[in-house]
Amino acid sequence: MDNSIGVGLIGTGYMGKCHALAWTGVKAVFGDGPRPRLVHLAEVDAGLAARRAEEFGFKRSTGDWRVLVTDPDVEVVSITTPNAFHAEMAVAALEAGKHVWCEKPMAVTLADAERMTAAARASGKTAVLGYNYIQNPMIRQIGAILAEGTIGTVNHVRLEMDEDFMADPEAPFFWKNELAAGYGAIDDFGVHPLSLLQVLFGLPSRVFANLSKPYSDRPNRQGGRRSVENWDVSSILFELGPEISGLMALSRTAWGRKGRIALQIFGSKGSIAYDQERLNELQLYVTSDKPSEQGFRTILSGPQHPPYDRFVPAAGHTLGFNDLKIIECHELLRAIAGEPARVIDFERGLQIERAVHAMGQSHREQRWVELS
Ligand SMILES: NC(=O)c1ccc[n+]([C@@H]2O[C@H](COP(=O)([O-])OP(=O)(O)OC[C@H]3O[C@@H](n4cnc5c(N)ncnc54)[C@H](O)[C@@H]3O)[C@@H](O)[C@H]2O)c1
Protein backbone atom coordinates (compact mmCIF):
# COMPACT_ATOMS: atom_id res chain seq x y z
CA MET A 1 0.00 0.00 0.00
CA ASP A 2 1.27 3.50 -0.87
CA ASN A 3 1.72 5.25 2.47
CA SER A 4 2.45 8.70 1.15
CA ILE A 5 0.65 12.02 0.94
CA GLY A 6 0.79 14.56 -1.90
CA VAL A 7 1.68 18.07 -0.74
CA GLY A 8 0.91 21.42 -2.39
CA LEU A 9 2.55 24.61 -1.11
CA ILE A 10 1.22 28.11 -1.86
CA GLY A 11 3.64 30.92 -1.04
CA THR A 12 7.38 30.61 -0.43
CA GLY A 13 8.30 33.53 1.82
CA TYR A 14 9.17 33.28 5.51
CA MET A 15 6.44 30.76 6.30
CA GLY A 16 6.51 29.02 2.93
CA LYS A 17 10.10 27.93 3.54
CA CYS A 18 9.18 26.92 7.09
CA HIS A 19 6.36 24.67 5.78
CA ALA A 20 8.67 23.24 3.10
CA LEU A 21 11.25 22.36 5.77
CA ALA A 22 8.52 20.77 7.90
CA TRP A 23 7.24 18.63 5.03
CA THR A 24 10.83 17.62 4.22
CA GLY A 25 11.76 16.75 7.81
CA VAL A 26 8.64 15.29 9.39
CA LYS A 27 9.14 11.66 8.32
CA ALA A 28 12.83 11.63 9.27
CA VAL A 29 12.11 13.13 12.69
CA PHE A 30 9.06 11.09 13.69
CA GLY A 31 9.46 7.94 11.59
CA ASP A 32 5.72 7.22 11.49
CA GLY A 33 2.87 8.41 9.30
CA PRO A 34 2.81 8.87 5.54
CA ARG A 35 5.82 10.00 3.55
CA PRO A 36 5.15 13.50 2.14
CA ARG A 37 5.51 13.77 -1.64
CA LEU A 38 6.36 17.35 -2.62
CA VAL A 39 4.08 17.57 -5.62
CA HIS A 40 3.16 21.13 -6.54
CA LEU A 41 4.26 24.65 -5.56
CA ALA A 42 2.53 27.95 -6.39
CA GLU A 43 3.87 31.51 -6.32
CA VAL A 44 2.81 34.86 -7.72
CA ASP A 45 4.48 34.15 -11.05
CA ALA A 46 5.64 31.06 -12.89
CA GLY A 47 9.35 32.06 -12.84
CA LEU A 48 9.53 32.46 -9.05
CA ALA A 49 7.46 29.31 -8.58
CA ALA A 50 9.87 27.30 -10.78
CA ARG A 51 12.92 28.61 -8.88
CA ARG A 52 11.45 27.81 -5.48
CA ALA A 53 10.22 24.38 -6.65
CA GLU A 54 13.79 23.55 -7.66
CA GLU A 55 15.18 24.80 -4.31
CA PHE A 56 12.55 23.14 -2.11
CA GLY A 57 12.35 19.91 -4.12
CA PHE A 58 8.78 20.16 -5.50
CA LYS A 59 7.99 18.23 -8.68
CA ARG A 60 5.76 20.82 -10.40
CA SER A 61 5.21 24.56 -10.11
CA THR A 62 2.69 27.16 -11.20
CA GLY A 63 2.05 30.89 -11.16
CA ASP A 64 -1.66 30.18 -10.59
CA TRP A 65 -2.58 28.71 -7.20
CA ARG A 66 -5.95 27.52 -8.57
CA VAL A 67 -4.10 25.01 -10.76
CA LEU A 68 -2.43 23.62 -7.64
CA VAL A 69 -5.62 23.18 -5.61
CA THR A 70 -7.26 21.17 -8.38
CA ASP A 71 -4.20 18.96 -9.00
CA PRO A 72 -5.41 15.38 -8.34
CA ASP A 73 -1.99 14.41 -6.92
CA VAL A 74 -2.23 17.08 -4.21
CA GLU A 75 -3.92 15.79 -1.05
CA VAL A 76 -2.98 18.52 1.43
CA VAL A 77 -2.38 22.22 0.75
CA SER A 78 -0.09 24.47 2.79
CA ILE A 79 -1.30 28.07 2.58
CA THR A 80 1.46 30.52 3.51
CA THR A 81 0.34 33.64 1.66
CA PRO A 82 -0.55 37.03 3.19
CA ASN A 83 -3.65 37.02 5.41
CA ALA A 84 -6.01 38.51 2.84
CA PHE A 85 -5.67 35.35 0.64
CA HIS A 86 -6.28 32.72 3.32
CA ALA A 87 -10.07 32.50 3.05
CA GLU A 88 -10.28 32.27 -0.74
CA MET A 89 -7.47 29.72 -0.98
CA ALA A 90 -8.59 27.57 1.96
CA VAL A 91 -12.20 27.41 0.80
CA ALA A 92 -11.14 26.52 -2.76
CA ALA A 93 -8.78 23.79 -1.51
CA LEU A 94 -11.42 22.30 0.82
CA GLU A 95 -14.04 22.40 -1.94
CA ALA A 96 -11.56 20.55 -4.17
CA GLY A 97 -11.37 17.82 -1.48
CA LYS A 98 -7.95 18.68 -0.06
CA HIS A 99 -6.83 18.86 3.56
CA VAL A 100 -5.60 22.34 4.50
CA TRP A 101 -2.76 23.66 6.64
CA CYS A 102 -3.25 27.43 6.69
CA GLU A 103 -1.10 30.03 8.37
CA LYS A 104 -2.49 32.25 11.09
CA PRO A 105 -4.35 34.51 11.38
CA MET A 106 -7.19 32.47 9.93
CA ALA A 107 -8.77 35.37 8.02
CA VAL A 108 -9.17 39.11 8.09
CA THR A 109 -12.94 39.23 8.65
CA LEU A 110 -15.06 37.13 10.95
CA ALA A 111 -17.36 36.37 8.02
CA ASP A 112 -14.42 34.84 6.13
CA ALA A 113 -13.35 32.78 9.16
CA GLU A 114 -16.92 31.49 9.45
CA ARG A 115 -16.96 30.67 5.73
CA MET A 116 -13.70 28.74 6.09
CA THR A 117 -15.06 26.80 9.07
CA ALA A 118 -18.25 25.96 7.18
CA ALA A 119 -16.20 24.77 4.19
CA ALA A 120 -14.06 22.57 6.45
CA ARG A 121 -17.17 21.09 8.07
CA ALA A 122 -18.84 20.44 4.70
CA SER A 123 -15.73 18.86 3.19
CA GLY A 124 -15.07 16.42 6.03
CA LYS A 125 -11.37 17.17 5.44
CA THR A 126 -8.82 18.18 8.07
CA ALA A 127 -8.23 21.93 8.28
CA VAL A 128 -5.56 23.15 10.69
CA LEU A 129 -4.02 26.55 11.44
CA GLY A 130 -0.35 27.46 11.88
CA TYR A 131 -0.21 27.95 15.64
CA ASN A 132 3.29 26.53 16.03
CA TYR A 133 4.04 27.93 19.51
CA ILE A 134 1.57 25.56 21.16
CA GLN A 135 3.81 22.73 19.93
CA ASN A 136 6.80 23.77 22.02
CA PRO A 137 7.63 20.93 24.47
CA MET A 138 8.06 23.64 27.15
CA ILE A 139 4.45 24.81 26.61
CA ARG A 140 3.31 21.20 26.93
CA GLN A 141 5.33 21.00 30.16
CA ILE A 142 3.62 24.16 31.46
CA GLY A 143 0.29 22.42 30.76
CA ALA A 144 1.47 19.38 32.74
CA ILE A 145 2.61 21.56 35.69
CA LEU A 146 -0.79 23.29 35.74
CA ALA A 147 -2.67 19.99 35.53
CA GLU A 148 -0.65 18.57 38.44
CA GLY A 149 -1.60 21.57 40.58
CA THR A 150 2.05 22.36 41.30
CA ILE A 151 1.40 26.12 41.47
CA GLY A 152 -2.02 25.76 43.10
CA THR A 153 -5.03 27.69 41.88
CA VAL A 154 -4.20 30.16 39.13
CA ASN A 155 -5.42 33.72 39.75
CA HIS A 156 -3.64 35.85 37.13
CA VAL A 157 -2.10 35.40 33.67
CA ARG A 158 0.08 37.97 31.95
CA LEU A 159 1.10 37.76 28.31
CA GLU A 160 3.35 39.96 26.21
CA MET A 161 4.25 39.61 22.56
CA ASP A 162 6.78 42.03 21.14
CA GLU A 163 8.91 42.35 18.04
CA ASP A 164 10.71 45.32 16.54
CA PHE A 165 10.30 44.87 12.79
CA MET A 166 8.06 47.98 12.67
CA ALA A 167 9.99 49.89 15.38
CA ASP A 168 11.85 52.12 12.92
CA PRO A 169 9.48 55.00 12.07
CA GLU A 170 10.98 54.94 8.56
CA ALA A 171 10.51 51.19 7.98
CA PRO A 172 8.77 50.92 4.58
CA PHE A 173 5.02 50.36 4.33
CA PHE A 174 4.19 46.73 3.45
CA TRP A 175 1.17 44.42 3.37
CA LYS A 176 1.05 43.97 7.13
CA ASN A 177 0.33 47.73 7.49
CA GLU A 178 -2.85 47.48 5.42
CA LEU A 179 -6.31 47.16 6.95
CA ALA A 180 -6.73 44.28 4.48
CA ALA A 181 -4.26 42.34 6.67
CA GLY A 182 -6.37 42.95 9.80
CA TYR A 183 -6.13 45.01 12.99
CA GLY A 184 -2.33 44.83 13.14
CA ALA A 185 -0.78 43.70 16.39
CA ILE A 186 -3.85 41.76 17.55
CA ASP A 187 -4.25 39.45 14.59
CA ASP A 188 -0.66 39.48 13.36
CA PHE A 189 0.57 38.81 16.89
CA GLY A 190 -2.14 38.52 19.50
CA VAL A 191 -3.45 35.32 18.00
CA HIS A 192 -0.27 33.53 19.13
CA PRO A 193 -0.64 34.34 22.85
CA LEU A 194 -4.35 33.57 22.42
CA SER A 195 -3.42 30.13 21.06
CA LEU A 196 -1.34 29.54 24.20
CA LEU A 197 -4.27 30.60 26.38
CA GLN A 198 -6.57 28.31 24.40
CA VAL A 199 -4.46 25.19 25.03
CA LEU A 200 -3.58 26.04 28.64
CA PHE A 201 -6.81 27.54 30.01
CA GLY A 202 -9.39 28.19 27.29
CA LEU A 203 -10.06 31.57 25.69
CA PRO A 204 -11.08 34.77 27.54
CA SER A 205 -14.68 35.18 28.64
CA ARG A 206 -14.47 38.99 28.25
CA VAL A 207 -11.98 41.54 26.88
CA PHE A 208 -11.24 45.27 27.04
CA ALA A 209 -8.80 46.52 24.40
CA ASN A 210 -7.01 49.71 23.52
CA LEU A 211 -5.21 49.78 20.15
CA SER A 212 -2.63 52.40 19.23
CA LYS A 213 -0.67 53.55 16.20
CA PRO A 214 2.78 54.91 17.11
CA TYR A 215 3.58 56.00 13.53
CA SER A 216 0.80 57.28 11.31
CA ASP A 217 2.61 57.02 7.95
CA ARG A 218 5.58 55.25 6.38
CA PRO A 219 7.61 55.54 3.17
CA ASN A 220 6.13 53.67 0.21
CA ARG A 221 7.84 52.12 -2.81
CA GLN A 222 6.92 55.08 -5.04
CA GLY A 223 9.09 57.48 -3.01
CA GLY A 224 6.11 59.04 -1.21
CA ARG A 225 4.46 58.20 2.07
CA ARG A 226 1.44 56.05 2.86
CA SER A 227 -0.84 56.16 5.88
CA VAL A 228 -0.51 53.20 8.24
CA GLU A 229 -3.95 51.60 8.26
CA ASN A 230 -3.84 49.38 11.36
CA TRP A 231 -2.50 49.36 14.92
CA ASP A 232 1.04 48.28 15.83
CA VAL A 233 0.45 48.33 19.59
CA SER A 234 -2.40 46.83 21.65
CA SER A 235 -3.11 46.64 25.38
CA ILE A 236 -5.82 44.22 26.45
CA LEU A 237 -7.43 43.36 29.76
CA PHE A 238 -9.15 39.97 29.80
CA GLU A 239 -10.79 37.48 32.12
CA LEU A 240 -10.63 33.71 31.99
CA GLY A 241 -13.92 33.18 33.76
CA PRO A 242 -14.56 34.87 37.10
CA GLU A 243 -11.46 33.41 38.81
CA ILE A 244 -8.56 34.43 36.58
CA SER A 245 -7.77 37.98 35.49
CA GLY A 246 -5.37 38.66 32.66
CA LEU A 247 -3.36 41.24 30.82
CA MET A 248 -2.01 41.06 27.26
CA ALA A 249 0.41 43.61 25.77
CA LEU A 250 1.38 43.46 22.09
CA SER A 251 3.80 45.57 20.06
CA ARG A 252 5.40 45.42 16.63
CA THR A 253 7.39 48.56 17.45
CA ALA A 254 9.29 47.38 20.54
CA TRP A 255 12.98 48.06 19.82
CA GLY A 256 15.16 45.25 21.11
CA ARG A 257 12.40 42.67 21.31
CA LYS A 258 12.93 40.12 18.53
CA GLY A 259 10.46 37.33 19.18
CA ARG A 260 9.19 37.80 22.68
CA ILE A 261 6.12 35.85 23.75
CA ALA A 262 6.37 36.20 27.48
CA LEU A 263 3.95 34.29 29.63
CA GLN A 264 3.60 34.60 33.39
CA ILE A 265 1.14 32.49 35.34
CA PHE A 266 0.57 33.24 39.01
CA GLY A 267 -1.04 30.66 41.32
CA SER A 268 -1.76 30.23 45.01
CA LYS A 269 1.33 28.04 45.49
CA GLY A 270 3.77 29.28 42.87
CA SER A 271 4.43 30.90 39.51
CA ILE A 272 5.53 29.95 36.00
CA ALA A 273 7.42 32.24 33.63
CA TYR A 274 8.30 31.56 29.98
CA ASP A 275 9.61 33.59 27.05
CA GLN A 276 9.69 32.43 23.43
CA GLU A 277 13.04 34.23 22.96
CA ARG A 278 14.40 31.47 25.24
CA LEU A 279 12.13 28.75 23.95
CA ASN A 280 14.06 25.86 25.45
CA GLU A 281 13.49 26.82 29.05
CA LEU A 282 10.85 27.71 31.57
CA GLN A 283 11.01 29.16 35.06
CA LEU A 284 9.17 27.61 37.97
CA TYR A 285 8.76 29.01 41.49
CA VAL A 286 7.07 26.86 44.14
CA THR A 287 6.28 27.79 47.73
CA SER A 288 6.92 24.17 48.77
CA ASP A 289 10.68 24.80 48.45
CA LYS A 290 12.52 25.52 51.73
CA PRO A 291 12.04 29.25 52.46
CA SER A 292 15.83 29.71 52.54
CA GLU A 293 16.11 28.22 49.02
CA GLN A 294 13.03 29.64 47.36
CA GLY A 295 13.51 31.22 43.97
CA PHE A 296 12.76 30.65 40.31
CA ARG A 297 14.42 27.53 38.96
CA THR A 298 15.24 27.10 35.28
CA ILE A 299 14.01 23.91 33.64
CA LEU A 300 15.89 23.22 30.42
CA SER A 301 14.26 21.21 27.63
CA GLY A 302 15.39 17.63 27.11
CA PRO A 303 14.21 14.17 26.03
CA GLN A 304 11.94 14.04 29.10
CA HIS A 305 9.84 16.74 27.40
CA PRO A 306 8.31 15.00 24.37
CA PRO A 307 8.61 15.26 21.45
CA TYR A 308 12.06 16.84 22.03
CA ASP A 309 13.41 13.26 22.12
CA ARG A 310 12.45 12.77 18.46
CA PHE A 311 14.92 15.49 17.41
CA VAL A 312 17.86 15.06 19.78
CA PRO A 313 18.69 12.36 22.35
CA ALA A 314 20.70 14.74 24.57
CA ALA A 315 19.18 17.32 26.93
CA GLY A 316 20.05 20.99 26.61
CA HIS A 317 20.93 20.84 22.91
CA THR A 318 17.81 22.91 22.13
CA LEU A 319 15.09 22.96 19.51
CA GLY A 320 14.42 25.94 17.22
CA PHE A 321 11.49 27.73 15.60
CA ASN A 322 11.46 25.52 12.48
CA ASP A 323 11.37 22.41 14.69
CA LEU A 324 8.05 23.59 16.17
CA LYS A 325 6.67 23.59 12.62
CA ILE A 326 7.87 20.01 12.11
CA ILE A 327 5.99 19.02 15.28
CA GLU A 328 2.92 20.89 14.01
CA CYS A 329 3.18 19.07 10.67
CA HIS A 330 3.29 15.74 12.51
CA GLU A 331 0.20 16.68 14.53
CA LEU A 332 -1.55 17.68 11.29
CA LEU A 333 -0.76 14.24 9.82
CA ARG A 334 -2.14 12.60 12.98
CA ALA A 335 -5.33 14.65 12.61
CA ILE A 336 -5.62 13.62 8.96
CA ALA A 337 -5.23 9.98 10.03
CA GLY A 338 -8.09 10.47 12.53
CA GLU A 339 -5.78 10.16 15.55
CA PRO A 340 -5.94 12.46 18.60
CA ALA A 341 -3.85 15.51 17.71
CA ARG A 342 -2.72 18.73 19.36
CA VAL A 343 -3.92 21.14 16.68
CA ILE A 344 -5.94 24.30 16.41
CA ASP A 345 -8.37 23.32 13.70
CA PHE A 346 -10.71 25.75 11.94
CA GLU A 347 -13.43 25.23 14.60
CA ARG A 348 -11.06 26.22 17.41
CA GLY A 349 -9.40 28.86 15.24
CA LEU A 350 -12.77 30.50 14.71
CA GLN A 351 -12.99 30.98 18.49
CA ILE A 352 -9.63 32.80 18.40
CA GLU A 353 -10.97 35.00 15.58
CA ARG A 354 -14.04 35.80 17.69
CA ALA A 355 -11.73 36.92 20.51
CA VAL A 356 -9.74 39.10 18.05
CA HIS A 357 -12.86 40.77 16.73
CA ALA A 358 -14.22 41.24 20.26
CA MET A 359 -10.99 43.16 20.98
CA GLY A 360 -11.53 45.29 17.88
CA GLN A 361 -15.10 45.98 18.96
CA SER A 362 -13.96 46.81 22.49
CA HIS A 363 -11.48 49.35 21.13
CA ARG A 364 -14.12 50.96 18.92
CA GLU A 365 -16.72 51.11 21.67
CA GLN A 366 -14.28 51.58 24.60
CA ARG A 367 -16.00 48.99 26.77
CA TRP A 368 -15.74 45.37 27.95
CA VAL A 369 -16.99 42.90 25.32
CA GLU A 370 -18.29 39.53 26.46
CA LEU A 371 -17.41 36.27 24.68
CA SER A 372 -19.75 33.40 25.34
N1 LIG B 1 3.08 30.85 12.40
C1 LIG B 1 3.97 31.80 12.52
O1 LIG B 1 4.75 31.83 13.47
C2 LIG B 1 4.03 32.86 11.44
C3 LIG B 1 5.17 33.68 11.33
C4 LIG B 1 5.19 34.61 10.29
C5 LIG B 1 4.14 34.73 9.42
N2 LIG B 1 3.04 33.92 9.59
C6 LIG B 1 1.89 34.04 8.65
O2 LIG B 1 2.26 33.46 7.41
C7 LIG B 1 1.61 34.15 6.34
C8 LIG B 1 2.68 34.61 5.36
O3 LIG B 1 3.57 35.47 6.04
P1 LIG B 1 5.11 35.56 5.59
O4 LIG B 1 5.78 36.33 6.66
O5 LIG B 1 5.59 34.21 5.19
O6 LIG B 1 4.95 36.48 4.30
P2 LIG B 1 5.97 36.64 3.10
O7 LIG B 1 5.65 37.96 2.50
O8 LIG B 1 7.37 36.34 3.54
O9 LIG B 1 5.55 35.45 2.11
C9 LIG B 1 4.32 35.44 1.45
C10 LIG B 1 4.53 34.67 0.15
O10 LIG B 1 3.28 34.50 -0.49
C11 LIG B 1 3.46 34.73 -1.88
N3 LIG B 1 2.17 35.11 -2.47
C12 LIG B 1 1.47 36.26 -2.31
N4 LIG B 1 0.33 36.21 -3.02
C13 LIG B 1 0.32 35.01 -3.65
C14 LIG B 1 -0.59 34.37 -4.54
N5 LIG B 1 -1.71 34.97 -4.94
N6 LIG B 1 -0.29 33.14 -4.99
C15 LIG B 1 0.84 32.51 -4.61
N7 LIG B 1 1.75 33.06 -3.78
C16 LIG B 1 1.48 34.30 -3.29
C17 LIG B 1 4.48 35.85 -1.92
O11 LIG B 1 5.09 35.98 -3.19
C18 LIG B 1 5.45 35.40 -0.83
O12 LIG B 1 6.41 34.51 -1.29
C19 LIG B 1 0.84 35.30 6.97
O13 LIG B 1 -0.49 34.93 7.08
C20 LIG B 1 1.48 35.46 8.33
O14 LIG B 1 0.58 35.95 9.31
C21 LIG B 1 2.99 32.99 10.56
Coordinates of C-alpha atoms and ligand atoms in Angstrom, one line a residue, residues 10-16 42-44 48 65 80-83 85-86 89 103-105 130-133 175-176 188 192 321 325, ligand 1:
I10 CA 1.2 28.1 -1.9
G11 CA 3.6 30.9 -1.0
T12 CA 7.4 30.6 -0.4
G13 CA 8.3 33.5 1.8
Y14 CA 9.2 33.3 5.5
M15 CA 6.4 30.8 6.3
G16 CA 6.5 29.0 2.9
A42 CA 2.5 27.9 -6.4
E43 CA 3.9 31.5 -6.3
V44 CA 2.8 34.9 -7.7
L48 CA 9.5 32.5 -9.1
W65 CA -2.6 28.7 -7.2
T80 CA 1.5 30.5 3.5
T81 CA 0.3 33.6 1.7
P82 CA -0.5 37.0 3.2
N83 CA -3.6 37.0 5.4
F85 CA -5.7 35.4 0.6
H86 CA -6.3 32.7 3.3
M89 CA -7.5 29.7 -1.0
E103 CA -1.1 30.0 8.4
K104 CA -2.5 32.2 11.1
P105 CA -4.3 34.5 11.4
G130 CA -0.3 27.5 11.9
Y131 CA -0.2 28.0 15.6
N132 CA 3.3 26.5 16.0
Y133 CA 4.0 27.9 19.5
W175 CA 1.2 44.4 3.4
K176 CA 1.0 44.0 7.1
D188 CA -0.7 39.5 13.4
H192 CA -0.3 33.5 19.1
F321 CA 11.5 27.7 15.6
K325 CA 6.7 23.6 12.6
Ligands
LIG1 N1 3.1 30.8 12.4 C1 4.0 31.8 12.5 O1 4.7 31.8 13.5 C2 4.0 32.9 11.4 C3 5.2 33.7 11.3 C4 5.2 34.6 10.3 C5 4.1 34.7 9.4 N2 3.0 33.9 9.6 C6 1.9 34.0 8.7 O2 2.3 33.5 7.4 C7 1.6 34.2 6.3 C8 2.7 34.6 5.4 O3 3.6 35.5 6.0 P1 5.1 35.6 5.6 O4 5.8 36.3 6.7 O5 5.6 34.2 5.2 O6 4.9 36.5 4.3 P2 6.0 36.6 3.1 O7 5.7 38.0 2.5 O8 7.4 36.3 3.5 O9 5.6 35.5 2.1 C9 4.3 35.4 1.4 C10 4.5 34.7 0.1 O10 3.3 34.5 -0.5 C11 3.5 34.7 -1.9 N3 2.2 35.1 -2.5 C12 1.5 36.3 -2.3 N4 0.3 36.2 -3.0 C13 0.3 35.0 -3.7 C14 -0.6 34.4 -4.5 N5 -1.7 35.0 -4.9 N6 -0.3 33.1 -5.0 C15 0.8 32.5 -4.6 N7 1.7 33.1 -3.8 C16 1.5 34.3 -3.3 C17 4.5 35.9 -1.9 O11 5.1 36.0 -3.2 C18 5.5 35.4 -0.8 O12 6.4 34.5 -1.3 C19 0.8 35.3 7.0 O13 -0.5 34.9 7.1 C20 1.5 35.5 8.3 O14 0.6 36.0 9.3 C21 3.0 33.0 10.6

